[in-house]
mmCIF file of C-alpha atoms and ligand atoms in Angstrom:
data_model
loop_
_atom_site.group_PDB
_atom_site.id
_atom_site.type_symbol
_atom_site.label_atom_id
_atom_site.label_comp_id
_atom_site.label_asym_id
_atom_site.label_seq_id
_atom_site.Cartn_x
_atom_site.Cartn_y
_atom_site.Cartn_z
ATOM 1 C CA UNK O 170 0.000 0.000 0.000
ATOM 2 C CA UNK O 171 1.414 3.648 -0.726
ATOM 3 C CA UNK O 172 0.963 5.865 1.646
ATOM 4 C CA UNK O 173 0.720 9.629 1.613
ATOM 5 C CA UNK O 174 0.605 11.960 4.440
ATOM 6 C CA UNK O 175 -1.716 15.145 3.798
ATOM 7 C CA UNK O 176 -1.824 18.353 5.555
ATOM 8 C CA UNK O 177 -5.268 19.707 5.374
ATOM 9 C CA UNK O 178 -5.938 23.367 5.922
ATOM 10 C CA UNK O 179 -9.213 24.634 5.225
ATOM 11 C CA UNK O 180 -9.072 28.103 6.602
ATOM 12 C CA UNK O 181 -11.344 30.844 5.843
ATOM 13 C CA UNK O 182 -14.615 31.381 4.072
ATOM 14 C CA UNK O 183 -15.819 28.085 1.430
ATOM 15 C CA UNK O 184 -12.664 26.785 2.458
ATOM 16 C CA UNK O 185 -14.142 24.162 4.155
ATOM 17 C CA UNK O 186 -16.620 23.475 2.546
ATOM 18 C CA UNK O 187 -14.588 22.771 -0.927
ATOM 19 C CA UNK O 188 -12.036 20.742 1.251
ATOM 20 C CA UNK O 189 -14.667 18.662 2.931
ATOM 21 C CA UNK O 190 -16.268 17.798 -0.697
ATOM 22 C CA UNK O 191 -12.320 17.306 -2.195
ATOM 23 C CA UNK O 192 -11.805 14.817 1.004
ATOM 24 C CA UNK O 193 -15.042 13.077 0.256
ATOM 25 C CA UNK O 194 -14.049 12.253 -3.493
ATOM 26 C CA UNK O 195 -10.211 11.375 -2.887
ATOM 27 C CA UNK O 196 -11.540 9.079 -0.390
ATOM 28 C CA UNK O 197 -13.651 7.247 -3.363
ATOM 29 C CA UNK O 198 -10.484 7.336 -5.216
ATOM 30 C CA UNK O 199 -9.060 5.415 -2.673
ATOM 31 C CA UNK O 200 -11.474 3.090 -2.356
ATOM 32 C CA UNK O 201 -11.726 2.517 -6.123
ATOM 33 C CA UNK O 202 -7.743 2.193 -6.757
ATOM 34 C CA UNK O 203 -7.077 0.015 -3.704
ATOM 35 C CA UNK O 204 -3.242 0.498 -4.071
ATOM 36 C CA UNK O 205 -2.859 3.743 -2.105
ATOM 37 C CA UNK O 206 -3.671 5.387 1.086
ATOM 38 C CA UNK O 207 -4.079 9.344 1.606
ATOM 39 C CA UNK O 208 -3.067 9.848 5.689
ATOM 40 C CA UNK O 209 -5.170 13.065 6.421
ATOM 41 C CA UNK O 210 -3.930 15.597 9.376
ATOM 42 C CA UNK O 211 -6.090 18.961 9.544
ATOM 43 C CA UNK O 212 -4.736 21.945 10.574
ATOM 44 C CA UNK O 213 -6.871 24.373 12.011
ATOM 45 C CA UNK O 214 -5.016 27.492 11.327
ATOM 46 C CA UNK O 215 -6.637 30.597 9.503
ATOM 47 C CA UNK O 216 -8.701 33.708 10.735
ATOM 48 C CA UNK O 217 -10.833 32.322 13.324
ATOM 49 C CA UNK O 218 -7.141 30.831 14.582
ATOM 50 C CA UNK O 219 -5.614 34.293 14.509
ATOM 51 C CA UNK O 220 -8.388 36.080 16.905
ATOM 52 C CA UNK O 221 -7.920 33.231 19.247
ATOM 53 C CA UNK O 222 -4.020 33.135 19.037
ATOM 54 C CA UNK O 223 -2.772 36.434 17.196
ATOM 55 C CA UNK O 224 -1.344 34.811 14.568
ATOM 56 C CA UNK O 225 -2.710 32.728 11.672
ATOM 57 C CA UNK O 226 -0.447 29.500 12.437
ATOM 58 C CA UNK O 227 1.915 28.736 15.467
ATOM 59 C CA UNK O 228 5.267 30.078 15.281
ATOM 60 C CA UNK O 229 6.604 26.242 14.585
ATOM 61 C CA UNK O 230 3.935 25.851 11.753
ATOM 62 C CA UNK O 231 5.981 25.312 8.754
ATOM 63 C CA UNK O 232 7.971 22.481 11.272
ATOM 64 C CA UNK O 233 4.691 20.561 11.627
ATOM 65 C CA UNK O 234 4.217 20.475 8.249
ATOM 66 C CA UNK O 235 7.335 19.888 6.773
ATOM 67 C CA UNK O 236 7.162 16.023 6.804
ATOM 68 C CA UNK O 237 3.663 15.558 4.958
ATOM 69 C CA UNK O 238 4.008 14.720 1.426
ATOM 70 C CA UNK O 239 1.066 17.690 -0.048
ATOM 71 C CA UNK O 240 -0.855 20.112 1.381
ATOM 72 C CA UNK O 241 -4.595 20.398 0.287
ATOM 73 C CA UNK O 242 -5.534 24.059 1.325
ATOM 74 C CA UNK O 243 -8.418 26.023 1.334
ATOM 75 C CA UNK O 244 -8.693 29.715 0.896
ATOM 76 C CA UNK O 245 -7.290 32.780 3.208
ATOM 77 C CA UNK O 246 -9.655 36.026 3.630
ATOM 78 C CA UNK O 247 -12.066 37.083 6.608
ATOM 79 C CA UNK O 248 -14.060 40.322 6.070
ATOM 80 C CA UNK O 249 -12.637 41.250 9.811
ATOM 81 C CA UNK O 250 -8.925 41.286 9.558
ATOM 82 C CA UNK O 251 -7.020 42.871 6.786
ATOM 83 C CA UNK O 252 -6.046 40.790 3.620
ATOM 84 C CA UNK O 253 -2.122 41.235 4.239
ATOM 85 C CA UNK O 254 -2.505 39.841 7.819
ATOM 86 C CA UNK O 255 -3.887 36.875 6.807
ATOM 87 C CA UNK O 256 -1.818 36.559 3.073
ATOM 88 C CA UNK O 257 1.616 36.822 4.961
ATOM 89 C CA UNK O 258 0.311 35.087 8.018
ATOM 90 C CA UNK O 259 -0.083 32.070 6.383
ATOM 91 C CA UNK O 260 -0.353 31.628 2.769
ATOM 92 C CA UNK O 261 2.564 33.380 1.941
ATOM 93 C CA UNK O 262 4.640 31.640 4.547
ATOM 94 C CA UNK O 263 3.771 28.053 3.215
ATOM 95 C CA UNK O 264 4.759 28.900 -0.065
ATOM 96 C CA UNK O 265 8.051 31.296 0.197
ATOM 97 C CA UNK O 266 8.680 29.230 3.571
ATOM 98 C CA UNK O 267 8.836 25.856 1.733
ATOM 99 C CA UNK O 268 10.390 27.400 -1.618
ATOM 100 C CA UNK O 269 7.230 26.509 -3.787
ATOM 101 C CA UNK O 270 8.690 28.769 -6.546
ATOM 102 C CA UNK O 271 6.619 27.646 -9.634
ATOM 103 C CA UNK O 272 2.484 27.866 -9.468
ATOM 104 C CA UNK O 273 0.806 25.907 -11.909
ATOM 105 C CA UNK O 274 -2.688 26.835 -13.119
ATOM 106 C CA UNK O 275 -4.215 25.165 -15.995
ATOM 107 C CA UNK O 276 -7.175 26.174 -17.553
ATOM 108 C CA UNK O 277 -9.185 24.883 -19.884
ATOM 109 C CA UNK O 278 -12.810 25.194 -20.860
ATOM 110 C CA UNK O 279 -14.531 22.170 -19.739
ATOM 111 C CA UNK O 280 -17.628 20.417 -21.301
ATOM 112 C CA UNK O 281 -20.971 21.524 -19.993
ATOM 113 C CA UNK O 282 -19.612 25.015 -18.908
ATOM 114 C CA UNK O 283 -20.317 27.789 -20.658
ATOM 115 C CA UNK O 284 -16.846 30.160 -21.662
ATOM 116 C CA UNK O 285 -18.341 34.218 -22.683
ATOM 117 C CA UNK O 286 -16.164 34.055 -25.310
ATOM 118 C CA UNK O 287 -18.595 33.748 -28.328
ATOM 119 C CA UNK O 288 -18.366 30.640 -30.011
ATOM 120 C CA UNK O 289 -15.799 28.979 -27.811
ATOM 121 C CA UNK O 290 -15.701 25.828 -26.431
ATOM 122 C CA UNK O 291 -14.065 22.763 -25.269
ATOM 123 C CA UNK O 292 -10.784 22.227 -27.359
ATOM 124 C CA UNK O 293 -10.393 26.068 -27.983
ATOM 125 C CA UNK O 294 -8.684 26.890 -24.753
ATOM 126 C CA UNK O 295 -6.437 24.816 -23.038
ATOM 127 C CA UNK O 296 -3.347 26.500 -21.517
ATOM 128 C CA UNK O 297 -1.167 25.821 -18.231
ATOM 129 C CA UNK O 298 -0.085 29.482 -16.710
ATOM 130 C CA UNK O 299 3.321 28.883 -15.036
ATOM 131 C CA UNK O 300 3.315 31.783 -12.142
ATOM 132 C CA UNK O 301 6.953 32.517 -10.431
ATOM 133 C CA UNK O 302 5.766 32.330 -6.411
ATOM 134 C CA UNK O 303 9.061 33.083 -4.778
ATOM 135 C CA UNK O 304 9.770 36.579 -5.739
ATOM 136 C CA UNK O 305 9.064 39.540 -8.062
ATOM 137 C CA UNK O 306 6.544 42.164 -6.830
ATOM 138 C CA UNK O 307 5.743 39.555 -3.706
ATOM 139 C CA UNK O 308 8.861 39.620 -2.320
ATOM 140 C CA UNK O 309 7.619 41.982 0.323
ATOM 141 C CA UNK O 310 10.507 44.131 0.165
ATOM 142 C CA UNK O 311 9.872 47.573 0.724
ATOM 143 C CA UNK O 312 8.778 50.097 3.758
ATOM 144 C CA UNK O 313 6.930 53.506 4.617
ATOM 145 C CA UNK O 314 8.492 56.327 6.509
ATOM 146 C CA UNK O 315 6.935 59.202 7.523
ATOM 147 C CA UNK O 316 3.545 57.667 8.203
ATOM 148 C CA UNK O 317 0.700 59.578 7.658
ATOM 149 C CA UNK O 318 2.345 62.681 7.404
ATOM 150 C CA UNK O 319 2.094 64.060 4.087
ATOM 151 C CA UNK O 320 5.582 63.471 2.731
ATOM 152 C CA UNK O 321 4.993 60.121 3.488
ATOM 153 C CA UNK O 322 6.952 57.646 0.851
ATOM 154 C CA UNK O 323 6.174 54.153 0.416
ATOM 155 C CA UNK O 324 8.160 51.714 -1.429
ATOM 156 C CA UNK O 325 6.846 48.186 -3.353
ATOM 157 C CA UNK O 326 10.054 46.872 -4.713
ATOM 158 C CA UNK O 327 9.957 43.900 -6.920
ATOM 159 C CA UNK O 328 12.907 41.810 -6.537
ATOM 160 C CA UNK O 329 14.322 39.484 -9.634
ATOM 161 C CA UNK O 330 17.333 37.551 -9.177
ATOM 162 C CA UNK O 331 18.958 35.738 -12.064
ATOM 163 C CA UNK O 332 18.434 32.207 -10.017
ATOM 164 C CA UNK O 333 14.689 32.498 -9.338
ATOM 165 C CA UNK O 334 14.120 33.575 -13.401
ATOM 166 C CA UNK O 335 16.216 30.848 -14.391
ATOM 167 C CA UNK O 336 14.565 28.186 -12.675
ATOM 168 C CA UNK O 337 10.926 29.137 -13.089
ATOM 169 C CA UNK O 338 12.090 29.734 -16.878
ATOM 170 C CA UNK O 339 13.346 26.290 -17.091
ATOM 171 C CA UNK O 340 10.389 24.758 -15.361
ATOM 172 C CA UNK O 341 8.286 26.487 -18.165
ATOM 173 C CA UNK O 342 9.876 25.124 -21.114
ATOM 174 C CA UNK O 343 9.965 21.644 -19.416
ATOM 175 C CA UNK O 344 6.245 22.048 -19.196
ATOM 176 C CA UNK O 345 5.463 23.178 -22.949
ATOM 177 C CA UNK O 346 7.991 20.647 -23.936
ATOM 178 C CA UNK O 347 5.746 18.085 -22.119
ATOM 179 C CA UNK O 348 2.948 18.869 -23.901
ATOM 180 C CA UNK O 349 2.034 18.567 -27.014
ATOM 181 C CA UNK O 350 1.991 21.577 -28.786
ATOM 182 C CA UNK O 351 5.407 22.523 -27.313
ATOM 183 C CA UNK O 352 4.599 25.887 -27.338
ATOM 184 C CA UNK O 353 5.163 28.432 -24.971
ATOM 185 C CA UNK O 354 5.082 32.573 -24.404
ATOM 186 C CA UNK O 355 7.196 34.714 -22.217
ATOM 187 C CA UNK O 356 5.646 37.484 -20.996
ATOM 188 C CA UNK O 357 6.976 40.700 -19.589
ATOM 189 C CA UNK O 358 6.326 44.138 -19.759
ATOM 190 C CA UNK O 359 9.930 44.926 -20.895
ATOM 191 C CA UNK O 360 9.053 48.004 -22.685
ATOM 192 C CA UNK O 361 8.605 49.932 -19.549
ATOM 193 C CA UNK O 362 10.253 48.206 -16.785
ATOM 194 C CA UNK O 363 13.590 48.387 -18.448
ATOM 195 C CA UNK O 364 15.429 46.281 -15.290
ATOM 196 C CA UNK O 365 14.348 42.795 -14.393
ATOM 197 C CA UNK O 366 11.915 42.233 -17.358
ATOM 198 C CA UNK O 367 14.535 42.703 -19.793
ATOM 199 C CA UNK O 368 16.463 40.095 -17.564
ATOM 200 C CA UNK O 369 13.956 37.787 -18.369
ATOM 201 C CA UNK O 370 14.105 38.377 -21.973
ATOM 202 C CA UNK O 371 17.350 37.659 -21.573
ATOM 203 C CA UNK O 372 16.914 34.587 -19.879
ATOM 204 C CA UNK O 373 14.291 33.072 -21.665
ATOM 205 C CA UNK O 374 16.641 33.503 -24.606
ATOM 206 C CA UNK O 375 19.535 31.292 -22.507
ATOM 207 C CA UNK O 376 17.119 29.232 -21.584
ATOM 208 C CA UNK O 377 15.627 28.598 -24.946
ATOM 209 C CA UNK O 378 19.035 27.284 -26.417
ATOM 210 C CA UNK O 379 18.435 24.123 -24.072
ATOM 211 C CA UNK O 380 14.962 22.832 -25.652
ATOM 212 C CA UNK O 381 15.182 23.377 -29.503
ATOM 213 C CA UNK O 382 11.813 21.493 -29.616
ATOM 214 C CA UNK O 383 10.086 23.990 -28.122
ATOM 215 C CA UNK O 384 8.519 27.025 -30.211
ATOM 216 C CA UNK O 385 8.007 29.682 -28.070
ATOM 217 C CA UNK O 386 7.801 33.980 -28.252
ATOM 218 C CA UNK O 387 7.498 36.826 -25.950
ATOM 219 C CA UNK O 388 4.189 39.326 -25.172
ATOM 220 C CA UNK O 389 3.598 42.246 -23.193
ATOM 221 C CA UNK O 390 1.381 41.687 -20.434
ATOM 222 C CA UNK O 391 -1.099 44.198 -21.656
ATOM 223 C CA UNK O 392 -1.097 42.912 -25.432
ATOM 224 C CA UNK O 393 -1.343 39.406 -23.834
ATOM 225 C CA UNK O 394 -4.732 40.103 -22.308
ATOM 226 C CA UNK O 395 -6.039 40.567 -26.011
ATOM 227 C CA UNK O 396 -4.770 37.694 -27.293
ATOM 228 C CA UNK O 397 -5.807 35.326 -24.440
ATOM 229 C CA UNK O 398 -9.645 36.614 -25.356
ATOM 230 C CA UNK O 399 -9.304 37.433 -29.076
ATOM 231 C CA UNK O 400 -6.926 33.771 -29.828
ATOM 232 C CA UNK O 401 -6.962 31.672 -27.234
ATOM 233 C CA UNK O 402 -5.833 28.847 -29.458
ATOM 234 C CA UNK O 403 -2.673 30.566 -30.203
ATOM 235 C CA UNK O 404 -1.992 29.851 -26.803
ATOM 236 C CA UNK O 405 -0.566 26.495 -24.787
ATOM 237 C CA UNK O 406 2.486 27.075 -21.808
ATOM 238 C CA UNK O 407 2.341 30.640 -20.660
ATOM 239 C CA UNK O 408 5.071 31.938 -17.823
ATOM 240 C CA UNK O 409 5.344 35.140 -16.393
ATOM 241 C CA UNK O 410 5.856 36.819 -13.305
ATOM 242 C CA UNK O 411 3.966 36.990 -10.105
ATOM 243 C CA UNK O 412 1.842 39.439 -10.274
ATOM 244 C CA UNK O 413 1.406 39.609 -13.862
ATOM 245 C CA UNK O 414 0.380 35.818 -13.692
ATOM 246 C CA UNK O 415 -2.035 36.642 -10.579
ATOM 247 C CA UNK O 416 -3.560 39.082 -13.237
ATOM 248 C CA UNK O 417 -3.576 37.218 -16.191
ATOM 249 C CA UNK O 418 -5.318 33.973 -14.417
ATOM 250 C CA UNK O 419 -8.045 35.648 -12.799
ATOM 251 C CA UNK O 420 -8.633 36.514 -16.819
ATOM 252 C CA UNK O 421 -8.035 33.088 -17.819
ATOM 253 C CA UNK O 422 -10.518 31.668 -15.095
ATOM 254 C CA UNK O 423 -13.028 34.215 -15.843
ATOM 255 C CA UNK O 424 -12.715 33.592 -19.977
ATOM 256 C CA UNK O 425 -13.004 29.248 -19.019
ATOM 257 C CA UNK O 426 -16.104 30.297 -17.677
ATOM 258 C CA UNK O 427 -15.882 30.480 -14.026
ATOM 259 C CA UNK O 428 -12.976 31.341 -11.174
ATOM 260 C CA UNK O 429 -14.715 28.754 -9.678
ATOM 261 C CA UNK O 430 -13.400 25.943 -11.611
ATOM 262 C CA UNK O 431 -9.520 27.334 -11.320
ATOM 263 C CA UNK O 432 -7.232 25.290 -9.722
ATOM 264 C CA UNK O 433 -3.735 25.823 -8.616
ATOM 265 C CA UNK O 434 -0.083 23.924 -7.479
ATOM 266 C CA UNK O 435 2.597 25.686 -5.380
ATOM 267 C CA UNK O 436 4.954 23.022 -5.856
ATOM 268 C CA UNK O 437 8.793 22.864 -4.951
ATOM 269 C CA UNK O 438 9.805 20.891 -8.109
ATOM 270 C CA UNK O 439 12.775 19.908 -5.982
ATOM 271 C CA UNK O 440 10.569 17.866 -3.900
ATOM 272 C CA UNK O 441 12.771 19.450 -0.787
ATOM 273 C CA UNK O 442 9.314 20.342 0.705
ATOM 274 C CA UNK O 443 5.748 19.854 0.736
ATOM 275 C CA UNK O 444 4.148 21.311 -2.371
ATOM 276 C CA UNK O 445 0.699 22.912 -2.035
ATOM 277 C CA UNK O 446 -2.372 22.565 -3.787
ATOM 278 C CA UNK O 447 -5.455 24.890 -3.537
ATOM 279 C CA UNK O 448 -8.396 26.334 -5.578
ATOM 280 C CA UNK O 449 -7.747 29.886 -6.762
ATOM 281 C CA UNK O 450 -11.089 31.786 -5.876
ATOM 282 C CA UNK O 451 -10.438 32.615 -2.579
ATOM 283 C CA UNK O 452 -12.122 32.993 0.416
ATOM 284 C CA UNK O 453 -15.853 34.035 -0.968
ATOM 285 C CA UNK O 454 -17.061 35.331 1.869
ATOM 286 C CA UNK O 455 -20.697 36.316 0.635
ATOM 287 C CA UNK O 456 -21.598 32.396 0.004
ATOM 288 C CA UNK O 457 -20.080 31.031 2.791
ATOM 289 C CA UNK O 458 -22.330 28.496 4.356
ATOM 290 C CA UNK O 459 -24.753 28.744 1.562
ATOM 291 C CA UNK O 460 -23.447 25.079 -0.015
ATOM 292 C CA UNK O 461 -23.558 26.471 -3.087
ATOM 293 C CA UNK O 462 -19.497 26.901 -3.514
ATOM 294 C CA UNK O 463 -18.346 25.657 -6.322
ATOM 295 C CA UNK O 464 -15.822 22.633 -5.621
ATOM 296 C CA UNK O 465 -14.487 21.834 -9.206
ATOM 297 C CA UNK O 466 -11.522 23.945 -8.552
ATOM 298 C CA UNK O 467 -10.787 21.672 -5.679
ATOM 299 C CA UNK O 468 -11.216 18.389 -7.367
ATOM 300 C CA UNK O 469 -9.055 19.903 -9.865
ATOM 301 C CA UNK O 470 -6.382 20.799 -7.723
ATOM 302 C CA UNK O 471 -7.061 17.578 -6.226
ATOM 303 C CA UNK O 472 -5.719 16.097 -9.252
ATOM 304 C CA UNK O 473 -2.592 18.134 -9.698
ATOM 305 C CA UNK O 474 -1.595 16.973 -6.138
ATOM 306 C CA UNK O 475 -2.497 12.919 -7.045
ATOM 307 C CA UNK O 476 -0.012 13.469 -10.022
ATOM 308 C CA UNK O 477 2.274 14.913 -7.704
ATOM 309 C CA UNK O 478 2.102 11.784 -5.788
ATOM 310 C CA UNK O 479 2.634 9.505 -8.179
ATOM 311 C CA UNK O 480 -0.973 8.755 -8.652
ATOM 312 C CA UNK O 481 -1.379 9.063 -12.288
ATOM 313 C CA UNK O 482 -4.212 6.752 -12.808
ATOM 314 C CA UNK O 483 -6.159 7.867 -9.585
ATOM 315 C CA UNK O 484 -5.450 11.688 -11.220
ATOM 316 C CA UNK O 485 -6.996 10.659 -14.909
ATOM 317 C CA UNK O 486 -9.941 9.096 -13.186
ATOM 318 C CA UNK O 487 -11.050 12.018 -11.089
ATOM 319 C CA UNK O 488 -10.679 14.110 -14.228
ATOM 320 C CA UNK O 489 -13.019 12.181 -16.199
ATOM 321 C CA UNK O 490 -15.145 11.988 -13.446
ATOM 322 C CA UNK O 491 -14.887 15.747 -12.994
ATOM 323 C CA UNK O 492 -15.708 16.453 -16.955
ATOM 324 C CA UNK O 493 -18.794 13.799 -17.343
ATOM 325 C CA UNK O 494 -20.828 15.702 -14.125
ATOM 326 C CA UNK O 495 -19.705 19.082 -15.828
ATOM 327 C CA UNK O 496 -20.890 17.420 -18.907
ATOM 328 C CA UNK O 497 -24.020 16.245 -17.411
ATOM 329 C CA UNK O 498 -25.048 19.930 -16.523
ATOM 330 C CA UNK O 499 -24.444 19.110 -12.703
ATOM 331 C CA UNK O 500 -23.113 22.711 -11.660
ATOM 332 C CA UNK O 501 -23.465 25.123 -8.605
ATOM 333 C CA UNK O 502 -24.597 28.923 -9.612
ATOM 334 C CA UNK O 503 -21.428 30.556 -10.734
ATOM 335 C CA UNK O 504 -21.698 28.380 -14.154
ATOM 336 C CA UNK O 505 -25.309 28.765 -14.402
ATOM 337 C CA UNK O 506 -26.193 25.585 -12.802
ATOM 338 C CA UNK O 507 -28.369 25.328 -9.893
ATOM 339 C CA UNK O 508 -26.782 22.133 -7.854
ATOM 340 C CA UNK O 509 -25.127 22.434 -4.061
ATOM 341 C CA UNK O 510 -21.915 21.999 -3.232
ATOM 342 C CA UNK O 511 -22.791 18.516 -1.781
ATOM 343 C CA UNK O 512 -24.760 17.561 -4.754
ATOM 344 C CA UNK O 513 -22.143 17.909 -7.257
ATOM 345 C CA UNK O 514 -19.980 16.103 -4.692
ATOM 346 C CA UNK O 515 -21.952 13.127 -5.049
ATOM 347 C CA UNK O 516 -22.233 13.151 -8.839
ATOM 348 C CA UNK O 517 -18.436 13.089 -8.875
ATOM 349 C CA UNK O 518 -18.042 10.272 -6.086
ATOM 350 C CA UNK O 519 -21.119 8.242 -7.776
ATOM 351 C CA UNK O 520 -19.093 8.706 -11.413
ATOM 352 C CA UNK O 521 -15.947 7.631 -9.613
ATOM 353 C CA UNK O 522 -17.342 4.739 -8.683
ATOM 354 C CA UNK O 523 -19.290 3.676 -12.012
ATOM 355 C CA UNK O 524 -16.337 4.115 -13.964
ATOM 356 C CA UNK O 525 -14.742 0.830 -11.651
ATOM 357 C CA UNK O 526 -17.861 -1.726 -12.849
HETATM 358 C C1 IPM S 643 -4.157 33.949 -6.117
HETATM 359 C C2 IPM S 643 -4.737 34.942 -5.165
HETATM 360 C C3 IPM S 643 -3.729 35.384 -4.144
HETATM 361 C C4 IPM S 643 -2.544 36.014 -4.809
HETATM 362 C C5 IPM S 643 -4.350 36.320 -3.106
HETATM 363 C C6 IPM S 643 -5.363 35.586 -2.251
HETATM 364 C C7 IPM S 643 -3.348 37.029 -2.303
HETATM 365 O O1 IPM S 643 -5.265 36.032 -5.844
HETATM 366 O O2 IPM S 643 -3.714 32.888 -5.675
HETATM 367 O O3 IPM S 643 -4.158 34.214 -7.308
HETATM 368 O O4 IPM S 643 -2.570 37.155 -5.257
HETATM 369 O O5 IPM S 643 -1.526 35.359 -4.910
HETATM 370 MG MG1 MG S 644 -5.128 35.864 -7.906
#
């Protein structure tokens, strides 16, 4: 039997809830497989944990963690304590803490959900957005002097070091190159920020030399934003930096229909650390408790952390599962559907477990 050892944190807002409903179908994935266990801790660290204990994890967090092979995490955000607490009290930790320096998002549009871009559909989008997590404008570098006064400066300053372009660059072209277009874009905004975007031109012209099977060219972010809703099928690996990937996936979830199918992997490629997996929409506070959340994005992500593990076939099986209930028209609001939470749960579980007779 393979074992895996999970760190669950649900946190804030639908957190739960789309953690509870990812447990509930990994657990049918165990059942149906048979060859592999998933050893579940939960962590109850987050917003309610900070007004308790003034912080959003215990000072040795990152210690008690550090042994599990994933963690399955929920979403950070409480309307009563301010975003950057909770972001750097825990979020941010887990993933600059653990070095989990390359996010992966795919997106696709799925069947059954409908995309606003006229005429699109399944087979028309399908990109994976390569976000660098352990630097750039989150580096949290910076300060404020002369608070509230009104010569007050503040500084944001994005830090790019040849080391954390290179790998993240390197991860992307291993990622176009595994797929099977081969085709990736770069994109900066190296017309204006004339510093550490035109270092990543530079890189991603070093890098480039090393996979000669892979056909790839360079946008600005703002141009990009045209293409990925005018062409999406010009479009397959994408990398770029941290905040201009935040940007540009909150477009690309929004254009496959719904942020609420978006899923995401912080992942250490070194495997020195735990990577992270989580749905992208956040905390949504105004439909938490309503069982309406949507928990594709966490059956997604779900899957990016079995093929993490090694779990390939466990991985492909959810996926199909996933796609026949979206299929099927078994949705929650956000894609016009009218199911709960709990209901498409079940669809997924119950398709899980047809697909083994
Ligand atoms: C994301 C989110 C986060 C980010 C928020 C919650 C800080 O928008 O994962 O895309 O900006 O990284
Ligand atoms: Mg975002």
């Amino acid at each position: 039997m393979r074992i895996h050892k999970i760190a669950s944190i649900p946190a804030d807002g639908i957190g739960p809830e789309v953690i509870d409903a990812g447990l509930q179908v990994l657990d049918a994935l165990e059942q149906r497989d048979g060859g592999f266990a998933l050893e579940v801790e939960h962590f109850d660290w987050g917003s309610d944990y900070y007004k308790v204990h003034g912080e959003m994890m215990p000072a040795d967090g990152l210690d008690r963690i550090k042994g599990k092979d994933a963690i399955f995490f929920g979403a950070v955000g409480a309307p009563d304590v301010p975003d950057h607490v909770t972001l750097w009290g825990l979020r941010l930790p887990i993933c600059q803490g653990f070095d989990q320096y390359a996010n992966v998002r795919p997106t696709r549009i799925l069947p059954g959900i409908p995309s606003p871009l006229a005429g699109k559909g399944p087979g028309n989008l399908d990109w994976v957005i390569i976000r660098e997590n352990s630097e750039g404008e989150y580096s949290g570098a910076g300060g404020r002097v002369h608070r509230g006064l009104p010569e007050e400066v503040a500084t944001e300053v994005s830090i790019f070091t040849r080391t954390g372009v290179t790998r993240i660059m390197r991860f992307a072209f291993a990622m176009a190159q595994s797929r099977t277009r081969k085709l990736l874009t770069v994109v900066t905004k190296s017309n204006a920020q004339r510093h550490g975007m035109v270092m990543w031109d530079e890189i991603a012209e070093d890098v480039a030399a090393d996979f000669p099977d892979v056909t790839w060219d360079k946008m600005l972010v703002d141009a990009m934003t045209v293409r990925m809703t005018l062409h999406p099928e010009s479009l397959d690996t994408i990398v770029a930096t941290n905040l201009h990937a935040d940007v540009l996936s909150d477009l690309a979830g929004a254009l496959a229909g719904s942020i609420g199918v978006a899923p995401t992997a912080n992942i250490d490629p070194e495997r020195r650390n735990p990577s992270m997996f989580e749905p992208i929409h956040g905390s949504a506070f105004d439909i938490t408790g309503k069982g309406i959340a949507n928990p594709v994005a966490t059956f997604w992500t779900a899957c990016q952390m079995l093929e993490h593990l090694g779990e390939a076939s466990a991985a492909d099986s959810l996926m199909k599962a996933i796609e026949g209930v979206c299929a099927a028209g078994i949705s929650t609001p956000d894609v016009g559907g009218s199911a709960t939470t709990q209901e498409v749960t079940e669809a997924v579980v119950e398709a899980i477990r047809a697909a083994n007779e």
